[in-house]
mmCIF file of C-alpha atoms in Angstrom:
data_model
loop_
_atom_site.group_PDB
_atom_site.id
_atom_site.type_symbol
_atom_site.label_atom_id
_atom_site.label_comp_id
_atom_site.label_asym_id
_atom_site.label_seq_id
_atom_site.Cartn_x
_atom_site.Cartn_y
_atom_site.Cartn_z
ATOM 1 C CA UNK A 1 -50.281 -50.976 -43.182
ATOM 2 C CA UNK A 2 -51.556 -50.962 -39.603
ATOM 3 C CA UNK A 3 -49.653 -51.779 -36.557
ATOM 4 C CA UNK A 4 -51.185 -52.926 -33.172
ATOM 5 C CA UNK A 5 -50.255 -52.327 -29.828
ATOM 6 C CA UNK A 6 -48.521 -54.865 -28.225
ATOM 7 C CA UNK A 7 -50.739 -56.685 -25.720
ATOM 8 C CA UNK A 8 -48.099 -57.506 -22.875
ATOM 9 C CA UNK A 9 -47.559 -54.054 -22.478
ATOM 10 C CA UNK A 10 -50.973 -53.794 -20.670
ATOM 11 C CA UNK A 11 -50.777 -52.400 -17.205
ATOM 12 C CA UNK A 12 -46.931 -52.273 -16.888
ATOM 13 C CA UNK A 13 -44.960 -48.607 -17.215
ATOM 14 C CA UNK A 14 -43.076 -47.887 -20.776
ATOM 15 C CA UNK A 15 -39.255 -48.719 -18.950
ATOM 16 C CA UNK A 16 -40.377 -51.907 -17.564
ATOM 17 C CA UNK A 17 -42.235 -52.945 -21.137
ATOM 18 C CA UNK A 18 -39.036 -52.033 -23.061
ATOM 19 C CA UNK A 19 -36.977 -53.422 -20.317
ATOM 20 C CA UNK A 20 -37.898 -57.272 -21.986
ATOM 21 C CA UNK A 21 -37.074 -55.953 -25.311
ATOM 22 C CA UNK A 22 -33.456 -56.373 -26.888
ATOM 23 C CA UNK A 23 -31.514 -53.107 -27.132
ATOM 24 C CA UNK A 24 -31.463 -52.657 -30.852
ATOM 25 C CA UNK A 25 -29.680 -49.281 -31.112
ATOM 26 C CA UNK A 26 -28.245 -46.422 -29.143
ATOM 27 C CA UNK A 27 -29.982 -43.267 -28.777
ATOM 28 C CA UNK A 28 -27.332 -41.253 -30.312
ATOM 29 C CA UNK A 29 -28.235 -43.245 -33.574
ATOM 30 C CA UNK A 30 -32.375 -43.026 -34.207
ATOM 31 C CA UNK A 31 -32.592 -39.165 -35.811
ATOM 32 C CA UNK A 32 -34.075 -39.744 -39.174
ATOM 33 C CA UNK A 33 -35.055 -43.406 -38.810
ATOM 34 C CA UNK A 34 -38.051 -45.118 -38.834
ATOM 35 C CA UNK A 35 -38.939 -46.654 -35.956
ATOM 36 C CA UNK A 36 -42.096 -49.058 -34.661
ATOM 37 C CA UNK A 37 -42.911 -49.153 -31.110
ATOM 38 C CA UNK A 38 -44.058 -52.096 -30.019
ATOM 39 C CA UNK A 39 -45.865 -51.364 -26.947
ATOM 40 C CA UNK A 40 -48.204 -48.344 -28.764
ATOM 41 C CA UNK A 41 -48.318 -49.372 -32.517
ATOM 42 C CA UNK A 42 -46.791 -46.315 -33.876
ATOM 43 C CA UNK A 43 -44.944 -46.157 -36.584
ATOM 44 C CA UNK A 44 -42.384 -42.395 -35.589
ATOM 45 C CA UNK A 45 -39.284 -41.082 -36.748
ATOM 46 C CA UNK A 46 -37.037 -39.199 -33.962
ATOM 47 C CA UNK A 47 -35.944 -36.015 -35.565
ATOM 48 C CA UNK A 48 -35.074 -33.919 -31.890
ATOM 49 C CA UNK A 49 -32.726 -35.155 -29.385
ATOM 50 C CA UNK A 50 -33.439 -33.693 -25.991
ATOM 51 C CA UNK A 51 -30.921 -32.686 -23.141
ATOM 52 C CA UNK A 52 -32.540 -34.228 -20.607
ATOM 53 C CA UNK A 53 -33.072 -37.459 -22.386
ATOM 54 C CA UNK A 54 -35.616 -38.990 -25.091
ATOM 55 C CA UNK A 55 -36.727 -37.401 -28.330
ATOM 56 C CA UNK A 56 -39.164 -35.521 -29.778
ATOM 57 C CA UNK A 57 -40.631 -37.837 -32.771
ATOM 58 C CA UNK A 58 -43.053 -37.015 -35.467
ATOM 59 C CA UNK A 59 -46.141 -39.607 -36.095
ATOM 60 C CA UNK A 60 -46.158 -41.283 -39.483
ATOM 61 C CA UNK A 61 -48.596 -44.043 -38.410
ATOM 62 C CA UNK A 62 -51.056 -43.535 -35.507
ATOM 63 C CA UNK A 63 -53.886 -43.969 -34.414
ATOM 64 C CA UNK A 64 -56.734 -42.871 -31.619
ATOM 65 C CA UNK A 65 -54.827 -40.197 -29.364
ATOM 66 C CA UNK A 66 -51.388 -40.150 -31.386
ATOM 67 C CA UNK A 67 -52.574 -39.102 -34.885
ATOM 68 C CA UNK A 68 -50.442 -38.586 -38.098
ATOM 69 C CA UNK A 69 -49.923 -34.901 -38.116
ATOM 70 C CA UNK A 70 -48.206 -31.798 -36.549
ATOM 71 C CA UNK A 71 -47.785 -33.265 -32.666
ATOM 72 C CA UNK A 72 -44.939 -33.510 -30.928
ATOM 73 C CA UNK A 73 -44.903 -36.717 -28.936
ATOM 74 C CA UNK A 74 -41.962 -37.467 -26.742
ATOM 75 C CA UNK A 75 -40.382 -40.418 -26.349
ATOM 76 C CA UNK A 76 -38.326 -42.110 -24.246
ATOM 77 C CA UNK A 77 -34.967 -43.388 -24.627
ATOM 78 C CA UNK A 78 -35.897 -46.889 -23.488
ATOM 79 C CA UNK A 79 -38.484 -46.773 -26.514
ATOM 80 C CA UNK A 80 -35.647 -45.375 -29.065
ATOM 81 C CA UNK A 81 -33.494 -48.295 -28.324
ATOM 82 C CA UNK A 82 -35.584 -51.132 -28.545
ATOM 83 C CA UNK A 83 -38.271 -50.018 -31.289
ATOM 84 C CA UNK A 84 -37.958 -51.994 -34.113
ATOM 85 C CA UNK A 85 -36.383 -50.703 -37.424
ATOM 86 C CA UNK A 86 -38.621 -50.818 -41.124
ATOM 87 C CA UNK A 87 -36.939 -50.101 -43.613
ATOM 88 C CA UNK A 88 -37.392 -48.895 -47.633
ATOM 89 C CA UNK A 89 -35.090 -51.332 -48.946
ATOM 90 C CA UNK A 90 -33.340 -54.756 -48.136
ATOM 91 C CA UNK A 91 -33.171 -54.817 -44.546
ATOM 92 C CA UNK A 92 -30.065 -54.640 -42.413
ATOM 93 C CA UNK A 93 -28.995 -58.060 -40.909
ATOM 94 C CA UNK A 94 -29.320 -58.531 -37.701
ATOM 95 C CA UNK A 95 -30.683 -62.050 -36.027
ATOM 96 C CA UNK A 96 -31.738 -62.802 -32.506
ATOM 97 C CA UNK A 97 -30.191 -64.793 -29.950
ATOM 98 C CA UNK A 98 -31.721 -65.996 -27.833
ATOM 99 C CA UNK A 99 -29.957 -69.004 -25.986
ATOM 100 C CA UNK A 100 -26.314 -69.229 -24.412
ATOM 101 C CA UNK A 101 -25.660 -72.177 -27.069
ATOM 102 C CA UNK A 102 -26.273 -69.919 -30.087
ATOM 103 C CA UNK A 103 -23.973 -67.247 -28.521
ATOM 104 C CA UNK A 104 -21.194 -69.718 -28.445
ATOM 105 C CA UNK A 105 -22.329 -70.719 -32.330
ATOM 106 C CA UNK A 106 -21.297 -66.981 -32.916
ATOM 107 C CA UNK A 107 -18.111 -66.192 -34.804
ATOM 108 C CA UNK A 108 -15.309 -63.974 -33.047
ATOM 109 C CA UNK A 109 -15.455 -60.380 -33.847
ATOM 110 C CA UNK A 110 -19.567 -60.543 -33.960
ATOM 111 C CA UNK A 111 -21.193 -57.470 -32.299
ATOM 112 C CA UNK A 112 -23.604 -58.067 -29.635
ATOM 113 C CA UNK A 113 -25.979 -55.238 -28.066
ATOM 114 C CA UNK A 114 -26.800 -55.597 -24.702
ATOM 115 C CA UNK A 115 -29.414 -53.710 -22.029
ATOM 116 C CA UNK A 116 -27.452 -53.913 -19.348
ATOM 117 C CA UNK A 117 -23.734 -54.103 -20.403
ATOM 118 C CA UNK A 118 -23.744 -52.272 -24.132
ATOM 119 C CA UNK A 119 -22.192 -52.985 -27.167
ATOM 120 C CA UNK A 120 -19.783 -56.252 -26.721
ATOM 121 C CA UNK A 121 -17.487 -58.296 -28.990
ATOM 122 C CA UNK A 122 -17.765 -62.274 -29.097
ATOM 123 C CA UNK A 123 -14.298 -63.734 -28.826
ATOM 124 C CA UNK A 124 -12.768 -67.160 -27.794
ATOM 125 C CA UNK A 125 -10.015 -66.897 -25.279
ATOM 126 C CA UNK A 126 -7.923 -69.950 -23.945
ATOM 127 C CA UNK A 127 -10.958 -71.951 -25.753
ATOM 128 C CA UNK A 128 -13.560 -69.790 -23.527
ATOM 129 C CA UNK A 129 -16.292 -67.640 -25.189
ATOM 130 C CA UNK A 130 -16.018 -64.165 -24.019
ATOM 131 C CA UNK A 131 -18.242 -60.809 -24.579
ATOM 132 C CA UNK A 132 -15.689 -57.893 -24.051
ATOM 133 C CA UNK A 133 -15.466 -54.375 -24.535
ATOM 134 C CA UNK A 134 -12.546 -52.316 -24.250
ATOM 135 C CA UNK A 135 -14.075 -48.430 -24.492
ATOM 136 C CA UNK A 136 -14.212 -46.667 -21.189
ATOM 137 C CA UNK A 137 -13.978 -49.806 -19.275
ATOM 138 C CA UNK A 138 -12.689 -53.578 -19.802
ATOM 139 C CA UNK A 139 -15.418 -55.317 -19.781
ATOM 140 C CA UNK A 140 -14.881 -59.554 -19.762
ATOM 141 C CA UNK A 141 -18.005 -61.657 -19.498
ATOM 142 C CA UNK A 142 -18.489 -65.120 -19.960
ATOM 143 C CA UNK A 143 -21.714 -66.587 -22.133
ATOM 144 C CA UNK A 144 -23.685 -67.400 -19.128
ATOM 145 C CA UNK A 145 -23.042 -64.284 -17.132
ATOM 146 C CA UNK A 146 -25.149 -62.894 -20.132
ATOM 147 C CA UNK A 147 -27.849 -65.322 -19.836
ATOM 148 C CA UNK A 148 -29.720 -62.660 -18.034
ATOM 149 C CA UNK A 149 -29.436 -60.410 -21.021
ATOM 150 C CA UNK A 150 -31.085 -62.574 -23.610
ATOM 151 C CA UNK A 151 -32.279 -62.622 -26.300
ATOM 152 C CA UNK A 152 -30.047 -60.238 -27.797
ATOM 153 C CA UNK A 153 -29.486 -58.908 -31.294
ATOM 154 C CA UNK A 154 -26.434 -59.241 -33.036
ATOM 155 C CA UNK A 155 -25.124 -57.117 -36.457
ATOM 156 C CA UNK A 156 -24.004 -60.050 -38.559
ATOM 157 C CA UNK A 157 -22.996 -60.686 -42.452
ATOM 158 C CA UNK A 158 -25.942 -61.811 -45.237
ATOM 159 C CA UNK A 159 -24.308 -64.964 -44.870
ATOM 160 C CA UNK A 160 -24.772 -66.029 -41.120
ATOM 161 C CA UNK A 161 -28.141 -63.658 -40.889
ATOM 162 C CA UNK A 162 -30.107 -67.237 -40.712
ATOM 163 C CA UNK A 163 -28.861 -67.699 -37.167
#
């Protein structure tokens, strides 16, 4: 199977392409997966974390200047968190969201992954849908103070996968 480079990434850098993708992971999690990058049509699996940010990732579908084979191609952690996951088996369910009224459609306790403000909760308070986070920092934001941040991907059950 052949993957294509993603047209809208012409003539914009590799941050700013990503930066209109969802976050789909964090770095910390890609060694070992597989991993398609949009913007080049590679198909890579990070296997080196480096200090200074961004992996090295080995090429398992190329083409032109990034071969298949023994290169070491380093990519960015912008690219690591919004590449797109393929899988072996049955896929892992995540679904898109991608307006404020399909955020509030969310159950409480659903995971949502962010760009700007990381991974959040979805819970109703007082009748209000709120995004919080309580690691490191309380963070409290109301569904359309993360209009800015859609569409986002959510981790959700089998069952509510057909968002």
């Amino acid at each position: 199977m052949s993957h294509t480079a993603d047209p809208r990434a012409n003539g914009i850098s590799t941050v700013d392409y990503c930066a209109l993708l969802p976050r789909r992971r964090y770095t910390h999690e890609a060694r070992g997966r597989v991993l398609l990058f949009p913007r080049a049509g590679l198909v890579v699996v990070p296997f080196e974390e480096l200090k200074g940010g961004g992996w090295y990732v080995a090429v398992i579908e190329g083409h032109g200047a990034y071969p298949v084979g023994g290169y070491h191609l380093h990519a960015c952690d912008a690219e690591i968190e919004t590449a797109v996951e393929l899988t072996l088996g049955e896929p892992v369910p995540d679904a898109m969201v991608s307006t404020t009224a399909e955020t509030d459609a969310l159950e409480d306790g659903v995971f949502i992954r962010t760009r700007a403000h990381g991974g959040l909760s979805k819970e109703t308070v007082d009748g209000e849908t709120k995004s919080t986070r309580t690691i490191l920092r309380k963070v409290s934001l109301r569904t359309d103070e993360l209009a800015d941040q859609l569409p986002v991907v959510v981790r959700c059950s089998k069952e509510t996968a057909g968002i």
